[in-house]
Short mmCIF file of C-alpha atoms and ligand atoms in Angstrom, two decimals:
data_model
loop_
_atom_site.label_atom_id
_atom_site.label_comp_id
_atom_site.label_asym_id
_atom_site.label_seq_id
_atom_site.Cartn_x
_atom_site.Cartn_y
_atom_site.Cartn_z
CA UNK A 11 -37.89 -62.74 -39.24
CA UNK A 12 -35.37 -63.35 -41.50
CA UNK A 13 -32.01 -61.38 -41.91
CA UNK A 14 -32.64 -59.90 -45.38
CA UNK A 15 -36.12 -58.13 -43.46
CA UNK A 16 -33.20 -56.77 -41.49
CA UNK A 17 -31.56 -54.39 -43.92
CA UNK A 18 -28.56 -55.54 -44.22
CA UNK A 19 -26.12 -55.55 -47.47
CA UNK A 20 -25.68 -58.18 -49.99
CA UNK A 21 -22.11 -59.10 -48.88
CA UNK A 22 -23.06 -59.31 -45.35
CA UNK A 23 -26.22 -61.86 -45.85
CA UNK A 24 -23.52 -63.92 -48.52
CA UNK A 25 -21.34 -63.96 -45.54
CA UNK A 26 -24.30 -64.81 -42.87
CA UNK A 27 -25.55 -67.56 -45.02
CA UNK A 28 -22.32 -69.13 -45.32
CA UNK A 29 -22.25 -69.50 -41.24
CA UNK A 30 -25.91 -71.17 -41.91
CA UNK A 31 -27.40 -68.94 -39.46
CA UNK A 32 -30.97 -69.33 -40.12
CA UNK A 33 -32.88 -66.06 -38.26
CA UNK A 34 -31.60 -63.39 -36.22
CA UNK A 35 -31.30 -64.36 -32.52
CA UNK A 36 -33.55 -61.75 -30.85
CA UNK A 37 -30.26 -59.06 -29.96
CA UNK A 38 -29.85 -59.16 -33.55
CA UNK A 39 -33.26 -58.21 -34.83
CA UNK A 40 -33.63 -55.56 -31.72
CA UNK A 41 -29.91 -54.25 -32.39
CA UNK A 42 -29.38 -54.23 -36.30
CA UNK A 43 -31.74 -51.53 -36.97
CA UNK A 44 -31.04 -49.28 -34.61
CA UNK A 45 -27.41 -49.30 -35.16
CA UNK A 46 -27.98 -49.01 -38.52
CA UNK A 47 -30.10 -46.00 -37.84
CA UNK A 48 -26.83 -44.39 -36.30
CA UNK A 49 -28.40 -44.89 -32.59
CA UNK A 50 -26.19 -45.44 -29.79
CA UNK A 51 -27.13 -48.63 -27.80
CA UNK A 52 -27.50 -50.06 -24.34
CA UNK A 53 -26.82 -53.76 -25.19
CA UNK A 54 -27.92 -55.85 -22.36
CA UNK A 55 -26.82 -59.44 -23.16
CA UNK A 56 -24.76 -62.21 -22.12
CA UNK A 57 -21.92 -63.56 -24.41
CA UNK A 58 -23.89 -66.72 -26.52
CA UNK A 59 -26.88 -64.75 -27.66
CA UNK A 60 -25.31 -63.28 -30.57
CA UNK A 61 -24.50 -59.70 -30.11
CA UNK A 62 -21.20 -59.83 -31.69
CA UNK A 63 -22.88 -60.65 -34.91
CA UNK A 64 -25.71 -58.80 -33.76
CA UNK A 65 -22.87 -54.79 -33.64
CA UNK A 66 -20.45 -56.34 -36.06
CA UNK A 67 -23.11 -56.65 -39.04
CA UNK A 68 -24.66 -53.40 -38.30
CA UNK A 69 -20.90 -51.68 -37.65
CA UNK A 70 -19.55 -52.87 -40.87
CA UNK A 71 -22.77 -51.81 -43.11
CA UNK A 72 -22.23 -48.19 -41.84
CA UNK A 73 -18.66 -48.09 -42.42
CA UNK A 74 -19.43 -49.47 -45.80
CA UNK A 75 -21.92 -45.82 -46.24
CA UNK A 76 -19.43 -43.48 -44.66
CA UNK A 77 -17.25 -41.64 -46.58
CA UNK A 78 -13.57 -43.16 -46.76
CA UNK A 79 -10.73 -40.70 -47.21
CA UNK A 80 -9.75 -40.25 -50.63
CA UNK A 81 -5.86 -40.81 -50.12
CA UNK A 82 -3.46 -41.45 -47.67
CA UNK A 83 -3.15 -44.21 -44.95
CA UNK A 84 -6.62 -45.64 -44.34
CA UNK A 85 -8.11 -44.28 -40.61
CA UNK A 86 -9.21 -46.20 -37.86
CA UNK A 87 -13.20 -45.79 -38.16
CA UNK A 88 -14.52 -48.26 -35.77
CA UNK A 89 -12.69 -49.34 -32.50
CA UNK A 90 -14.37 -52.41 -30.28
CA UNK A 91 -12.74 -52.53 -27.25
CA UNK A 92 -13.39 -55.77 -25.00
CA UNK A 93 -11.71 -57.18 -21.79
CA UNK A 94 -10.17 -59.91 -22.56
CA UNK A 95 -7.51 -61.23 -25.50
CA UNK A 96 -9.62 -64.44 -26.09
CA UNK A 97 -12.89 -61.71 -26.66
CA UNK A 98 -11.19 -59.88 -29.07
CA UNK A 99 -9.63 -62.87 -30.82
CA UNK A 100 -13.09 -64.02 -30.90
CA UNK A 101 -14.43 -60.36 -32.09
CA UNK A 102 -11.53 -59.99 -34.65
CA UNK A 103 -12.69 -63.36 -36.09
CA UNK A 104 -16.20 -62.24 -36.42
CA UNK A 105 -15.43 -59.30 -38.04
CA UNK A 106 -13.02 -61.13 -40.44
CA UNK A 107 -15.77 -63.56 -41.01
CA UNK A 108 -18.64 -61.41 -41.51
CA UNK A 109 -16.42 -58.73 -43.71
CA UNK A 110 -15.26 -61.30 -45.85
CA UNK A 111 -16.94 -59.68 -49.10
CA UNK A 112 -16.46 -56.03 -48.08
CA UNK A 113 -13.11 -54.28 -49.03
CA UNK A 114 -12.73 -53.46 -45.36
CA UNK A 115 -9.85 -54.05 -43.15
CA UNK A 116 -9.33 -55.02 -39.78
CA UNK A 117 -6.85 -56.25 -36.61
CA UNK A 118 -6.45 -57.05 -33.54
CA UNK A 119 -4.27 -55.53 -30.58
CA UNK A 120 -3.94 -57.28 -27.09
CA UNK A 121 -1.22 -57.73 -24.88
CA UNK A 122 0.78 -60.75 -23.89
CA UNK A 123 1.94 -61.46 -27.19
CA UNK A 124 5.05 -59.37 -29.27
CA UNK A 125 3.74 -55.63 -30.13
CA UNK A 126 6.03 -55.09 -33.39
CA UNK A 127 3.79 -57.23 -35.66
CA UNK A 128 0.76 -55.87 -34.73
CA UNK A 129 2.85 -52.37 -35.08
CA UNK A 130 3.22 -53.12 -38.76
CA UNK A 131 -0.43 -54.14 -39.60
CA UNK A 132 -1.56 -50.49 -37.81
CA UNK A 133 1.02 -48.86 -39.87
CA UNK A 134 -0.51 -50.64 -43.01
CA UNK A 135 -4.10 -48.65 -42.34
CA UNK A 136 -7.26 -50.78 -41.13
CA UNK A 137 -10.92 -49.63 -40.55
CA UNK A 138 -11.89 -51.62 -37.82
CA UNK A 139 -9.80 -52.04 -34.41
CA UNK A 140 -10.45 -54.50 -32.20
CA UNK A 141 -8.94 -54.13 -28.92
CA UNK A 142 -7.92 -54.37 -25.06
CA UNK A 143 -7.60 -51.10 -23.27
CA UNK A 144 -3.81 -51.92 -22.18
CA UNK A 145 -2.34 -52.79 -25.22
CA UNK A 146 -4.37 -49.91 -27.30
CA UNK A 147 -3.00 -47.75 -24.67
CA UNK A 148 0.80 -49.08 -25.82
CA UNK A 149 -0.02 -48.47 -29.37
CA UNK A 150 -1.10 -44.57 -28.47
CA UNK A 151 1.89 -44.20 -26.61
CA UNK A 152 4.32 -45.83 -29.58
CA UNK A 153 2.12 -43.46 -31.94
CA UNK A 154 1.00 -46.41 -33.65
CA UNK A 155 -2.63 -45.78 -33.74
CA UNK A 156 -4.59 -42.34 -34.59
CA UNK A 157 -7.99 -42.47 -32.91
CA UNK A 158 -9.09 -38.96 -33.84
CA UNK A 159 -11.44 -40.48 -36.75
CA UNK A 160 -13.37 -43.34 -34.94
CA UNK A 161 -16.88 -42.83 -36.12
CA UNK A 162 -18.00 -45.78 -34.40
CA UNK A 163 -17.46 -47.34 -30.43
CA UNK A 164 -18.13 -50.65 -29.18
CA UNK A 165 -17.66 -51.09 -25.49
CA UNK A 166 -17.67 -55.56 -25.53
CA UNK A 167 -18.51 -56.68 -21.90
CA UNK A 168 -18.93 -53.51 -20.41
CA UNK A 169 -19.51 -54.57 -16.65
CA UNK A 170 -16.38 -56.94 -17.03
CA UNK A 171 -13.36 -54.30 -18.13
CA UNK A 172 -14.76 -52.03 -15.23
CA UNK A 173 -14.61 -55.32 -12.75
CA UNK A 174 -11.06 -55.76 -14.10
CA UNK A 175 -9.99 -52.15 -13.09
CA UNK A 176 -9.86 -50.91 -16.92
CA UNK A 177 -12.24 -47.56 -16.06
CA UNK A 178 -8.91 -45.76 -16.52
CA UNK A 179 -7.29 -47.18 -19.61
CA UNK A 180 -10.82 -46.70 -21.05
CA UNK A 181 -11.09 -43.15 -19.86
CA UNK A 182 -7.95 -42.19 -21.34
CA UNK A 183 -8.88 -44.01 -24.64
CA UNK A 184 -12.66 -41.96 -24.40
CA UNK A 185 -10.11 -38.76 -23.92
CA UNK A 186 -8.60 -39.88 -27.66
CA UNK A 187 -12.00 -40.14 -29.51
CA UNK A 188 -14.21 -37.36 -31.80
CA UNK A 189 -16.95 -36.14 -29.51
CA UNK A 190 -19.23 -36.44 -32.81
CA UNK A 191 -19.42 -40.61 -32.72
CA UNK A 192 -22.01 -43.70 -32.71
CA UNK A 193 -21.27 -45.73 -28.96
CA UNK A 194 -22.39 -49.16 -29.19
CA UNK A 195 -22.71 -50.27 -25.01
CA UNK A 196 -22.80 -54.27 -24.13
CA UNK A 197 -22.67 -55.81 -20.80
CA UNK A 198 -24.69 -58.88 -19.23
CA UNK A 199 -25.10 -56.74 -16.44
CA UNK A 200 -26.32 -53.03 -15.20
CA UNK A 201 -24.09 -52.33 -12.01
CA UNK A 202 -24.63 -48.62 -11.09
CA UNK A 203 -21.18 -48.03 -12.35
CA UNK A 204 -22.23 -49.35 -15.86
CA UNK A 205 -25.08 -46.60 -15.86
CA UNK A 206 -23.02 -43.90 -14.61
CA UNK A 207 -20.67 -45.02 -17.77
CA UNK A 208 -23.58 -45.20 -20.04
CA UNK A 209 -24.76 -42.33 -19.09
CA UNK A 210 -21.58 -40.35 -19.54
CA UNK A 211 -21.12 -41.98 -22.86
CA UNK A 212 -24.22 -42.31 -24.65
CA UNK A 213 -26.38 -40.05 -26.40
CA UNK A 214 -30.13 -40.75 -25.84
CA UNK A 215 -29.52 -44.54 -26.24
CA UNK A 216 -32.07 -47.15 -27.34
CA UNK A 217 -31.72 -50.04 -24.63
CA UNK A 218 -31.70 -53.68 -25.76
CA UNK A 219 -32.04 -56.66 -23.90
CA UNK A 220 -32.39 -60.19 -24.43
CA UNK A 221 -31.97 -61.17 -20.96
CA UNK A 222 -33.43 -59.67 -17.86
CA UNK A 223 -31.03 -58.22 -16.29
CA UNK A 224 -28.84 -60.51 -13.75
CA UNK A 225 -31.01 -63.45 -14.26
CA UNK A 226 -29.99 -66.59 -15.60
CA UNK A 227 -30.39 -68.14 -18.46
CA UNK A 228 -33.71 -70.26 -18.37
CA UNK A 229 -32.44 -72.58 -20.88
CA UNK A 230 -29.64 -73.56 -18.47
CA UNK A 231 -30.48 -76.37 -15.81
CA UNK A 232 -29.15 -75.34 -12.43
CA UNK A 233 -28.23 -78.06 -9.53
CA UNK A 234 -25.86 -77.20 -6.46
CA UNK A 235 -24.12 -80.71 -5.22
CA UNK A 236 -23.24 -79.89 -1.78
CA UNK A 237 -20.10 -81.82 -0.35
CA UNK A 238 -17.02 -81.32 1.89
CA UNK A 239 -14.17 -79.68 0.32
CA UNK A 240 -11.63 -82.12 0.54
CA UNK A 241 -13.89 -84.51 -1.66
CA UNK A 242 -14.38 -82.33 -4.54
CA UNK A 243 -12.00 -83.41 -6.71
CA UNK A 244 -13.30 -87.27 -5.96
CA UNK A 245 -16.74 -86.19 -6.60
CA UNK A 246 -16.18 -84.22 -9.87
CA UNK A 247 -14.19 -87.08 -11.71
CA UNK A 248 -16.64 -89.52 -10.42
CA UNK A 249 -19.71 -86.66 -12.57
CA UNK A 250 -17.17 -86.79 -15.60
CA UNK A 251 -16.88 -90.21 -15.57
CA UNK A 252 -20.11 -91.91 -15.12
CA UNK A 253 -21.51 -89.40 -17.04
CA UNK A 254 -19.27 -89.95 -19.85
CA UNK A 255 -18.81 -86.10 -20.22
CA UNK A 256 -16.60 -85.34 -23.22
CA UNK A 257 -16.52 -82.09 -22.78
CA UNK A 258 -16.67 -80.05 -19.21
CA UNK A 259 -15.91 -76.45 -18.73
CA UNK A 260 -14.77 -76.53 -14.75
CA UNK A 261 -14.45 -72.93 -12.67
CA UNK A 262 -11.80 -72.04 -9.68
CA UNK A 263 -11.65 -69.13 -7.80
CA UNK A 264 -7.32 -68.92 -7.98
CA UNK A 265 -5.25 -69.76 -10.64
CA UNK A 266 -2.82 -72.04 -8.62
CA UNK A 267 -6.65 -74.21 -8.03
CA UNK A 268 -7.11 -74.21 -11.52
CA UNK A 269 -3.38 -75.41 -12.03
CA UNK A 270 -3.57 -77.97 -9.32
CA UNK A 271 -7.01 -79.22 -10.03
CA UNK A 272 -5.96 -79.86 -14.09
CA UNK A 273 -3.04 -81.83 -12.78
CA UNK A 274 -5.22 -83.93 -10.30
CA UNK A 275 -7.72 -84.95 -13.07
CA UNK A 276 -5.05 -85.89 -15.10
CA UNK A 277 -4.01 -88.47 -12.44
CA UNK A 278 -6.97 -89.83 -12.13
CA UNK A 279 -6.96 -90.75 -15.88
CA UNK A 280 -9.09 -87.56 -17.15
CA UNK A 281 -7.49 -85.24 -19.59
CA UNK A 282 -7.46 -81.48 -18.81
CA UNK A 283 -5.85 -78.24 -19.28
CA UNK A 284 -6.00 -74.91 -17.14
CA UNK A 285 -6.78 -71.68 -18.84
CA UNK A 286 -5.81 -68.50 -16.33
CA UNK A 287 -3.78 -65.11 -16.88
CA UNK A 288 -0.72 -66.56 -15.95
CA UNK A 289 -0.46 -68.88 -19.06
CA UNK A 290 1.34 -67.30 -21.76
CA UNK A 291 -1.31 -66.52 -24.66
CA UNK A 292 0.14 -69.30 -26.24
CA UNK A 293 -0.64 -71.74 -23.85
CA UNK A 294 -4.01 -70.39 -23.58
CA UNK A 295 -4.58 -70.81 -26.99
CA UNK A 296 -3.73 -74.04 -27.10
CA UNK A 297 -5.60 -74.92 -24.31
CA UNK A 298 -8.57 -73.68 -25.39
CA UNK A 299 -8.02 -75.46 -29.35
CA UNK A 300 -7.53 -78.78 -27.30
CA UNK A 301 -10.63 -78.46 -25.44
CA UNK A 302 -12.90 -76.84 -28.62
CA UNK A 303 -10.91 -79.88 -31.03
CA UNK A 304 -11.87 -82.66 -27.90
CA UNK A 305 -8.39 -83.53 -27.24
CA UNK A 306 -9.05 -82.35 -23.43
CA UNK A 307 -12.45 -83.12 -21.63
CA UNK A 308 -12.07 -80.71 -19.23
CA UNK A 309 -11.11 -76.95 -19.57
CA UNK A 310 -10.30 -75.58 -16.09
CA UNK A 311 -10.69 -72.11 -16.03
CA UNK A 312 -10.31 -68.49 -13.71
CA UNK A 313 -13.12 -66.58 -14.19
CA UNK A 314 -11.37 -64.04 -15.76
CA UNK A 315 -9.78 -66.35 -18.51
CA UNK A 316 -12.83 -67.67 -19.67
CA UNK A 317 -14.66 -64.29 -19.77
CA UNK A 318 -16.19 -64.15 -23.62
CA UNK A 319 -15.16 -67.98 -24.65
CA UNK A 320 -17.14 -68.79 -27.38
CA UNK A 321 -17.23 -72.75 -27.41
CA UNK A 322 -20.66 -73.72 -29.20
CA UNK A 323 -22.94 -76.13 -27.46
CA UNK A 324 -21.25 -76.34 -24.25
CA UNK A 325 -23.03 -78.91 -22.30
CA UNK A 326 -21.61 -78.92 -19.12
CA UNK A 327 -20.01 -75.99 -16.91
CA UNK A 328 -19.44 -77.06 -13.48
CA UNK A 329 -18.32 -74.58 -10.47
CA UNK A 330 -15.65 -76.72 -8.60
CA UNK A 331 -15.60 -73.42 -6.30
CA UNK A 332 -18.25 -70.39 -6.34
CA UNK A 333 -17.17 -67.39 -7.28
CA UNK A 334 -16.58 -64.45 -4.78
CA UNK A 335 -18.58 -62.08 -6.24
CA UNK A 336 -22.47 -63.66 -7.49
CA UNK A 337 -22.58 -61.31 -11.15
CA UNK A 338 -19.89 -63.71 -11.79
CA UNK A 339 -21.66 -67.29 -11.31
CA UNK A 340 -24.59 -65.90 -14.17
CA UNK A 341 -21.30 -64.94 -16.27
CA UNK A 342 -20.15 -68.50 -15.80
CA UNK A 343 -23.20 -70.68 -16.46
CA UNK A 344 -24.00 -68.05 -19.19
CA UNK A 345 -21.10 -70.86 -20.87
CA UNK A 346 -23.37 -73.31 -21.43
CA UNK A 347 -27.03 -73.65 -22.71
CA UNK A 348 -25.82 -71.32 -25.54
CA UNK A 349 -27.71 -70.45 -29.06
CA UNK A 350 -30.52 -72.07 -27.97
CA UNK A 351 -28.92 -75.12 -26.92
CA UNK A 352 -29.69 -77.00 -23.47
CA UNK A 353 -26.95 -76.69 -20.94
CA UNK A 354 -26.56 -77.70 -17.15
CA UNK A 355 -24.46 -75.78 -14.50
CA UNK A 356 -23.47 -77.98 -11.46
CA UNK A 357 -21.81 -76.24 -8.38
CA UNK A 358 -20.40 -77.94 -6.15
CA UNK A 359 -20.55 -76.17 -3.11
CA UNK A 360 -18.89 -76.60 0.75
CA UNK A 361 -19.72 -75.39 4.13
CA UNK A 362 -17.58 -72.45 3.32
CA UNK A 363 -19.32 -71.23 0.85
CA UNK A 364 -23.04 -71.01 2.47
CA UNK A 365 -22.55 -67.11 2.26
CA UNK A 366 -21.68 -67.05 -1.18
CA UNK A 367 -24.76 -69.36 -2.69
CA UNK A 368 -26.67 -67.49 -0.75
CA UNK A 369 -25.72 -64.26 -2.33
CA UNK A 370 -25.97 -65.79 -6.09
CA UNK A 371 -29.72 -67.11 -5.00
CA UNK A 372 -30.73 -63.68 -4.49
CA UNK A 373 -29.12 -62.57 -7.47
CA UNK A 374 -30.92 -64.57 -9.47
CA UNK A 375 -34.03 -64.69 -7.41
CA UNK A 376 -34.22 -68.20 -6.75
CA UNK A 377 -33.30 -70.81 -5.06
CA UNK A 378 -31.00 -73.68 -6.97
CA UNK A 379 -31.83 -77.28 -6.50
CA UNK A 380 -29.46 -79.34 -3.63
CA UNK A 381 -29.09 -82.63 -4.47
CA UNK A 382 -26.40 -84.99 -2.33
CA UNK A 383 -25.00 -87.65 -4.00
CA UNK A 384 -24.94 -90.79 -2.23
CA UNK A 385 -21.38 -91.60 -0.90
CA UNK A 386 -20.41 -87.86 -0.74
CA UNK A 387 -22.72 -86.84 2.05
CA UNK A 388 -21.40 -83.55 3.68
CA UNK A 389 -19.97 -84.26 7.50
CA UNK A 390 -21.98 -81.90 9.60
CA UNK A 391 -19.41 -81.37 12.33
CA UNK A 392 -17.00 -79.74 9.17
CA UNK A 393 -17.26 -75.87 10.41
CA UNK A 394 -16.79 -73.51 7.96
CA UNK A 395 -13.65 -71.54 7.29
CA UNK A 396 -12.45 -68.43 5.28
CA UNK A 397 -12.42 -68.60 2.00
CA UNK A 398 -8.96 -68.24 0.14
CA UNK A 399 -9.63 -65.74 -2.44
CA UNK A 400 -6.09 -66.34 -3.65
CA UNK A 401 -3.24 -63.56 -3.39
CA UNK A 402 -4.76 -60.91 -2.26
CA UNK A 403 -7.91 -60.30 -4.33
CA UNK A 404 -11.05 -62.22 -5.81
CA UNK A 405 -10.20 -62.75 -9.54
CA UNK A 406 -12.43 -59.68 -10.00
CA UNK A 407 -10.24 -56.90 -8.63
CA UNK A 408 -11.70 -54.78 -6.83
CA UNK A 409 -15.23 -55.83 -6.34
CA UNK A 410 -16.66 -57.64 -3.11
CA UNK A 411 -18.99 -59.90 -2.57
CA UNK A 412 -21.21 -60.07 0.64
CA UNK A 413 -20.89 -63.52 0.96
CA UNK A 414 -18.83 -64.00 4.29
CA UNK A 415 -18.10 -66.43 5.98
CA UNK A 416 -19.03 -65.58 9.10
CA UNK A 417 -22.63 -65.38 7.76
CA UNK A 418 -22.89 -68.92 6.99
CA UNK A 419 -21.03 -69.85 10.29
CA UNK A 420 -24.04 -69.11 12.23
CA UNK A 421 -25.97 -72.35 12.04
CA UNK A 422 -24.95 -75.77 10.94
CA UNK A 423 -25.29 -76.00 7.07
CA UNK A 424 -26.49 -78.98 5.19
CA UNK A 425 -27.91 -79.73 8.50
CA UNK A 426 -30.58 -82.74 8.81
CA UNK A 427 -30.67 -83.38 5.01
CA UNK A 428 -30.85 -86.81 3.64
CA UNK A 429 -28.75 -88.30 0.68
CA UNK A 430 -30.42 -88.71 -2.53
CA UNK A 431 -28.75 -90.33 -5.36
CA UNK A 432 -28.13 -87.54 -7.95
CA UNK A 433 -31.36 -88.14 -9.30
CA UNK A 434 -33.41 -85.32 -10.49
CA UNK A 435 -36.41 -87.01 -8.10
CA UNK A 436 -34.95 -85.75 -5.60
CA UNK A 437 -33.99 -82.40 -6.41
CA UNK A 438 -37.36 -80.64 -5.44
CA UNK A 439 -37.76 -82.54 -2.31
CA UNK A 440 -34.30 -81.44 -1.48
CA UNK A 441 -34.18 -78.17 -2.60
CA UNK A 442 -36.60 -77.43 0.29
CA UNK A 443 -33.89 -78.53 2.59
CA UNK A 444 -31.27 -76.27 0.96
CA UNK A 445 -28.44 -73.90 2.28
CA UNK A 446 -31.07 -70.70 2.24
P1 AMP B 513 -21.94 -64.33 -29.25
O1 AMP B 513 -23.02 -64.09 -28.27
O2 AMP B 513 -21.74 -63.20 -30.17
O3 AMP B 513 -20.67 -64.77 -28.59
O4 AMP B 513 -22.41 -65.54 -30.21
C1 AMP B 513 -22.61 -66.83 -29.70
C2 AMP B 513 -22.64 -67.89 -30.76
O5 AMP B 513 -23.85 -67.80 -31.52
C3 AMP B 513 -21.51 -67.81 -31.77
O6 AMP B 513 -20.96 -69.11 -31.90
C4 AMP B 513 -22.15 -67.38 -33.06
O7 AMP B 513 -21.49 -67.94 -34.16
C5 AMP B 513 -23.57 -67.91 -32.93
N1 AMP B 513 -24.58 -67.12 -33.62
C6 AMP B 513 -24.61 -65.78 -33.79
N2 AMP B 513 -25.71 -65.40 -34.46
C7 AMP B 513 -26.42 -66.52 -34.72
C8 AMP B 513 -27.66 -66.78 -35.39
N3 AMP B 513 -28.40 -65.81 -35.90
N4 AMP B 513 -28.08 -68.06 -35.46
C9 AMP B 513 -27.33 -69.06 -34.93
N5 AMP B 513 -26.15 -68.88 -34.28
C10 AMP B 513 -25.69 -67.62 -34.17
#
């Protein structure tokens, strides 16, 4: 299938062939119709299989047929709201990208950064909005934006603006918008809040999916490494370095672990950066240009900050910690192995955190391979402990995870295994043995 079969514009294939896509990833030839049709959609994919191309194409072909007003400051038409600033930088782009030969205009609002100048751009007139729920919610209330002629919603990462407490800010926005709309729904994941939203918001919606739901990505190699806590770090720059990784997307659970963790890496001669919501958007920026340009090897990241990173042909994502809540280990490893490349996820995973593999193994309905490496052979008389979720909360607000602690504390974990090399050899014979 080719994108011309699709239906699409002139301007838009120009603009598609310039980014030398070849074919449609499969969202793309499911979505692109319908949308076109006017349908509202149940997107069920992952960030890396394309659906940003795969509403943006669609989006800006129907704005293209809809009738613009005549005179006057141009309306918003189409609002994409996602749940992070890097997403929307990212969607902004696309749309900038994919526009580029359509008289259409568009910006971006998120917070963190000054709101005058993005003030004067609304005031200007654009077509397409692109958007976190906070900072649109500024804009309403400094009568910078008029919502009442949206024709078309995109709701980017669904299941992750809900995790981060947004159902509000969206609710209000939702209050803001014509009844008579298209809704364009995307989430890598159908929580039953995500269907009581999709049901509230769409009318008879075709579903999509590229993914089944809450499984990971085949194309992504899975390994768990268990080892004691306090020889993470050692274990992790010895991977990077004997390995010869270049580039190494690493997950914490808190943002001071992310901080501390860059800093230790750096002593031991690797070069990294931390990426979390405390960094100003500057710094995350830059972080993330460092990493994408290979001036840093290692990105260290809060789940939350790396939500919707688009870094092509990420080879390597490695959980220094599990997350608290399992939807969020098949966001993570969703990182790598994307457009069709090959990636590998490596967790490295302590005594503590028995209760949460456990949980992400069910999630994903099987069991990852354990493979010890020689040298970093977990002690057996380590008992497990709480986990620190950080101040207060998991990085995902309000959601909780089944994965106590006191669950795994009922039998000694790792027990009776013997030390392989890191070799994939072993990985079947050990994955027997595993923390199930
Ligand atoms: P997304 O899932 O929208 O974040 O896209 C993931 C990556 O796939 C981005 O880097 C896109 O540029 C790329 N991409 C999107 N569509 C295609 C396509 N049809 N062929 C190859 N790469 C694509």
């Amino acid at each position: 299938m080719s994108f011309e079969s699709l239906g699409l514009r002139a301007e838009l294939l120009r603009a598609v062939s310039e980014k030398a896509y070849s074919t449609p990833t499969p969202i793309q030839q499911q979505a692109i119709p319908l949308i076109l049709e006017g349908r509202d959609i149940m997107g069920g994919a992952q960030t890396g299989t394309g659906k940003t191309a795969g509403f943006t194409l669609p989006l800006l072909q129907r704005l293209m047929a809809s009738e613009k007003p005549e005179k006057g400051r141009r309306p918003i038409r189409a609002l994409v709201l996602t749940p992070t600033r890097e997403l929307a930088a990212q969607v902004a782009e696309s749309v900038i990208t994919y526009g580029r030969y359509l008289p259409l205009k568009s910006t971006v609002v998120f917070g963190g950064v000054s709101i005058n100048p993005q003030k004067m751009k609304l005031i200007k007139g654009v077509d397409i909005l692109v958007a976190t729920p906070g900072r649109l919610l500024d804009h309403v209330g400094q009568n910078s934006v008029d919502l009442s002629k949206v024709e078309i919603l995109v709701l980017d990462e669904a299941d992750r603006m809900l995790d981060m407490g947004f159902i509000r800010d969206i609710n209000k926005v939702l209050a803001l918008l014509p009844k008579q709309r298209q809704t364009l729904l995307f989430s890598a994941t159908f929580s039953d809040d995500i269907k009581k939203l999709a049901n509230e918001l769409l009318k008879t919606p075709a579903l999509v999916e590229v993914a089944q739901r809450n499984t990971a990505s085949e194309r992504v190699s899975q390994v768990v490494h268990p080892v004691d806590k306090s020889r993470k770090r050692e274990l992790l720059s010895h991977l990077i370095g004997s390995h010869q990784w270049q580039q190494v997307l690493v997950f914490t659970r808190t943002k001071h672990g992310a901080n501390r963790l860059a800093e230790q890496l750096m002593t031991d001669g690797i070069t990294a950066a931390a990426i979390h919501g405390n960094k100003s958007q500057g710094a995350r920026t830059k972080a993330l240009a460092d990493f994408k340009s290979g001036k840093v090897r290692v990105l260290v990241a809060t789940d939350i900050a790396a939500r919707g990173l688009d870094i092509s042909q990420l080879p390597h994502v490695v959980n220094f910690e599990l997350p608290n809540v399992a939807e969020d280990y098949v966001h993570r490893i969703g990182r790598t192995g994307r457009a069709g490349n090959e990636g590998e996820a490596l967790s490295l995973v302590c005594v503590d955190e028995l209760g949460l593999l456990r949980d992400i193994e069910r999630l994903i309905k099987r069991e990852i391979p354990k493979v010890v490496f020689q040298g970093y052979e977990p002690d057996p008389s380590i008992r497990p402990e709480p986990i620190n979720k950080g101040r207060g909360k998991s990085s995902q607000g309000a959601r909780k995870s089944t994965g106590n602690n006191s669950r795994s504390g009922q039998r000694p974990p790792f027990k009776g295994r013997s030390s392989g090399q890191g070799r994939p050899a072993n990985r079947s014979r050990q994955s027997t043995q595993g923390a199930r």
